[in-house]
Amino acid sequence: MTYIPPYKMTSSCKIDTTWFPFDDQQCILKFGSWVYNGFKMNLKMQSDEMDLGTYVTNPKWAVVSAEGKRNEVIYECCPEPYLDIAFTIKLRRRTISYWTQNIIPSITITLVSILTILIPATTPTPRFLVIFLLFILLSFTIPKDLPTPSLLSSLLGWCYFIMFSVLIHSIIVTAIANALFLKSSFINKMFRAIASRLSCGGFDEKMTEEEVRYKFAKSFDIFAMSCIFVAFIIVVGFNILSAPFLIVQ
């Protein structure tokens, strides 16, 4: 009769979160005896890899490999060899949940915040209301176990930076579109010249203050939206494409 008692073992491994959640982790499990040397207990391997026949699938990690190696060590204190078997377990994080719950929502929310620039600066209340609601929604996309530094924290940080840029631009362009902004004759003439050149290339003294504010704010919005959108796409693309892998089910 062979009796193999059940035993539950808990181990800890050092984790590198640089590419989180597109990261691979490596854990080394070493089995050996501190009491019996190699002459009294000879450890042998049946195969070069760990038997995963009874492995229970983990919802967060996928096992890439579990290679084993037999080691023989002779210490200075003792002439006898001491044997151990070390298993190197390589794990890969499952990324589907992070795509659906964090990455795609945060990118979508940030893109919508950029589109709020299309709301005319002459009616700023809807624009600021939408930006405020998007900030709240973005805060829900941050995972509870977000490590720093990591690729995901960098991506979310850029999303917040882009949304703050949209907010600051909206404040500036709303101030320009305000009726009190052109009370100064110098500012009035300067913005008339800029707005007329942006619209038709000539200086029109007959333009009303409302037309000057509207045309300049519209041109400033289009320029800012284009720059912010291009910067966001470049940064997001660079961060995502630099990951070692993208999708693990």
Coordinates of N, CA and C in Angstrom, one line a residue, residues 79-160:
P79 N 31.6 17.0 3.5 CA 32.1 16.4 2.3 C 31.0 15.8 1.5
E80 N 29.8 15.5 2.1 CA 28.8 14.8 1.4 C 28.0 15.8 0.5
P81 N 27.5 15.3 -0.6 CA 26.7 16.2 -1.5 C 25.3 16.3 -1.0
Y82 N 24.7 17.4 -1.2 CA 23.3 17.6 -0.8 C 22.5 17.9 -2.1
L83 N 21.4 17.2 -2.3 CA 20.7 17.3 -3.5 C 19.4 18.1 -3.4
D84 N 19.0 18.8 -4.4 CA 17.8 19.5 -4.5 C 17.3 19.5 -5.9
I85 N 16.0 19.7 -6.0 CA 15.3 19.8 -7.4 C 14.6 21.1 -7.4
A86 N 15.0 22.0 -8.3 CA 14.4 23.3 -8.5 C 13.5 23.4 -9.7
F87 N 12.3 23.8 -9.5 CA 11.3 24.0 -10.6 C 11.2 25.5 -10.8
T88 N 11.4 25.8 -12.1 CA 11.2 27.2 -12.5 C 9.9 27.4 -13.2
I89 N 8.9 28.0 -12.5 CA 7.6 28.1 -13.0 C 7.4 29.5 -13.7
K90 N 7.1 29.5 -14.9 CA 6.9 30.8 -15.7 C 5.4 31.0 -15.8
L91 N 5.0 32.2 -15.3 CA 3.5 32.5 -15.4 C 3.3 33.8 -16.2
R92 N 2.2 33.8 -16.9 CA 1.8 34.9 -17.7 C 0.4 35.4 -17.3
R93 N 0.3 36.7 -17.1 CA -1.0 37.3 -16.6 C -2.0 37.3 -17.7
R94 N -3.2 36.9 -17.3 CA -4.4 36.9 -18.2 C -4.8 38.4 -18.4
T95 N -5.0 38.9 -19.6 CA -5.2 40.3 -19.8 C -6.6 40.7 -20.3
I96 N -7.4 39.7 -20.5 CA -8.8 40.1 -21.1 C -9.5 41.0 -20.1
S97 N -9.5 40.7 -18.8 CA -10.3 41.5 -17.9 C -9.7 42.9 -17.8
Y98 N -8.4 43.1 -18.0 CA -7.8 44.4 -17.9 C -8.2 45.2 -19.2
W99 N -8.3 44.5 -20.3 CA -8.7 45.2 -21.6 C -10.2 45.7 -21.4
T100 N -11.0 44.8 -21.0 CA -12.5 45.2 -20.9 C -12.8 46.1 -19.8
Q101 N -12.1 46.1 -18.7 CA -12.5 46.8 -17.5 C -11.7 48.1 -17.3
N102 N -10.5 48.2 -17.9 CA -9.6 49.3 -17.6 C -9.1 50.0 -18.9
I103 N -8.4 49.3 -19.8 CA -7.7 49.9 -20.9 C -8.7 50.5 -21.9
I104 N -9.6 49.7 -22.4 CA -10.6 50.2 -23.4 C -11.5 51.3 -22.9
P105 N -12.1 51.1 -21.7 CA -12.9 52.2 -21.1 C -12.1 53.5 -20.9
S106 N -10.8 53.4 -20.4 CA -10.1 54.7 -20.2 C -9.7 55.4 -21.5
I107 N -9.4 54.6 -22.5 CA -9.1 55.2 -23.8 C -10.3 55.8 -24.4
T108 N -11.4 55.1 -24.3 CA -12.7 55.7 -24.9 C -13.1 56.9 -24.2
I109 N -13.0 57.0 -22.8 CA -13.4 58.1 -22.1 C -12.5 59.3 -22.4
T110 N -11.2 59.1 -22.6 CA -10.3 60.2 -23.0 C -10.6 60.7 -24.4
L111 N -10.9 59.8 -25.3 CA -11.2 60.3 -26.7 C -12.5 61.1 -26.7
V112 N -13.5 60.7 -25.8 CA -14.7 61.5 -25.7 C -14.4 62.9 -25.1
S113 N -13.5 62.9 -24.2 CA -13.1 64.2 -23.6 C -12.5 65.1 -24.6
I114 N -11.7 64.5 -25.5 CA -11.1 65.4 -26.6 C -12.2 65.9 -27.5
L115 N -13.3 65.1 -27.8 CA -14.4 65.5 -28.7 C -15.2 66.6 -28.0
T116 N -15.1 66.7 -26.7 CA -15.9 67.8 -26.1 C -15.5 69.2 -26.6
I117 N -14.3 69.3 -27.2 CA -13.8 70.5 -27.7 C -14.7 71.0 -28.9
L118 N -15.4 70.1 -29.5 CA -16.3 70.4 -30.6 C -17.5 71.3 -30.1
I119 N -17.8 71.2 -28.8 CA -18.9 72.0 -28.2 C -18.4 73.5 -28.2
P120 N -19.2 74.4 -28.8 CA -18.8 75.8 -28.9 C -18.4 76.4 -27.6
A121 N -17.3 77.2 -27.6 CA -16.8 77.8 -26.4 C -17.8 78.9 -26.0
T122 N -18.6 79.4 -26.9 CA -19.6 80.4 -26.5 C -20.7 79.9 -25.6
T123 N -20.9 78.5 -25.5 CA -21.8 77.9 -24.6 C -21.0 76.9 -23.8
P124 N -20.2 77.3 -22.8 CA -19.3 76.5 -22.1 C -19.9 75.5 -21.1
T125 N -21.1 75.7 -20.6 CA -21.7 74.9 -19.6 C -21.7 73.4 -20.0
P126 N -22.3 73.1 -21.2 CA -22.3 71.7 -21.5 C -20.9 71.0 -21.6
R127 N -19.9 71.8 -22.1 CA -18.6 71.3 -22.2 C -18.0 70.9 -20.9
F128 N -18.1 71.8 -19.9 CA -17.5 71.6 -18.6 C -18.3 70.5 -17.9
L129 N -19.5 70.4 -18.1 CA -20.3 69.4 -17.4 C -19.9 68.0 -17.9
V130 N -19.7 67.9 -19.2 CA -19.3 66.6 -19.8 C -17.9 66.2 -19.3
I131 N -17.0 67.2 -19.3 CA -15.6 66.9 -18.8 C -15.7 66.5 -17.3
F132 N -16.5 67.1 -16.5 CA -16.6 66.7 -15.1 C -17.1 65.3 -15.0
L133 N -18.1 64.9 -15.8 CA -18.6 63.6 -15.7 C -17.6 62.5 -16.2
L134 N -16.8 62.9 -17.2 CA -15.8 62.0 -17.7 C -14.7 61.8 -16.7
F135 N -14.4 62.8 -16.0 CA -13.4 62.6 -14.9 C -13.8 61.6 -13.9
I136 N -15.1 61.7 -13.5 CA -15.7 60.7 -12.6 C -15.7 59.3 -13.1
L137 N -16.0 59.2 -14.4 CA -16.0 57.8 -15.0 C -14.6 57.3 -15.1
L138 N -13.6 58.1 -15.4 CA -12.3 57.7 -15.5 C -11.7 57.1 -14.2
S139 N -12.2 57.7 -13.1 CA -11.7 57.3 -11.8 C -12.2 55.8 -11.5
F140 N -13.3 55.4 -12.1 CA -13.7 54.0 -11.9 C -13.0 53.0 -12.7
T141 N -12.1 53.4 -13.7 CA -11.4 52.5 -14.5 C -10.0 52.1 -13.9
I142 N -9.7 52.7 -12.7 CA -8.4 52.4 -12.1 C -8.6 51.1 -11.2
P143 N -7.8 50.1 -11.5 CA -7.9 48.9 -10.7 C -7.4 49.0 -9.3
K144 N -7.9 48.2 -8.4 CA -7.5 48.3 -7.0 C -6.1 47.9 -6.8
D145 N -5.6 46.9 -7.6 CA -4.3 46.4 -7.4 C -3.3 47.0 -8.4
L146 N -3.5 48.3 -8.7 CA -2.6 48.9 -9.7 C -1.2 49.2 -9.1
P147 N -0.2 48.5 -9.6 CA 1.2 48.8 -9.1 C 1.8 49.9 -9.8
T148 N 2.8 50.5 -9.1 CA 3.6 51.6 -9.7 C 5.0 51.3 -9.4
P149 N 5.9 51.4 -10.4 CA 5.6 51.8 -11.8 C 5.1 50.6 -12.6
S150 N 4.3 50.9 -13.6 CA 3.8 49.8 -14.5 C 3.3 50.5 -15.8
L151 N 3.1 49.6 -16.8 CA 2.7 50.2 -18.1 C 1.2 50.7 -18.0
L152 N 0.4 50.0 -17.2 CA -1.0 50.5 -17.1 C -1.1 51.8 -16.3
S153 N -0.3 52.0 -15.3 CA -0.3 53.2 -14.5 C 0.2 54.4 -15.4
S154 N 1.2 54.1 -16.3 CA 1.6 55.1 -17.2 C 0.6 55.5 -18.2
L155 N -0.2 54.5 -18.7 CA -1.3 54.7 -19.6 C -2.4 55.6 -19.0
L156 N -2.8 55.2 -17.8 CA -3.8 55.9 -17.1 C -3.4 57.3 -16.7
G157 N -2.1 57.5 -16.4 CA -1.5 58.8 -16.1 C -1.6 59.7 -17.3
W158 N -1.4 59.2 -18.5 CA -1.5 60.0 -19.7 C -2.9 60.3 -20.0
C159 N -3.8 59.4 -19.7 CA -5.3 59.7 -19.9 C -5.7 60.9 -19.0
Y160 N -5.2 60.9 -17.8 CA -5.5 62.0 -16.9 C -4.9 63.3 -17.4

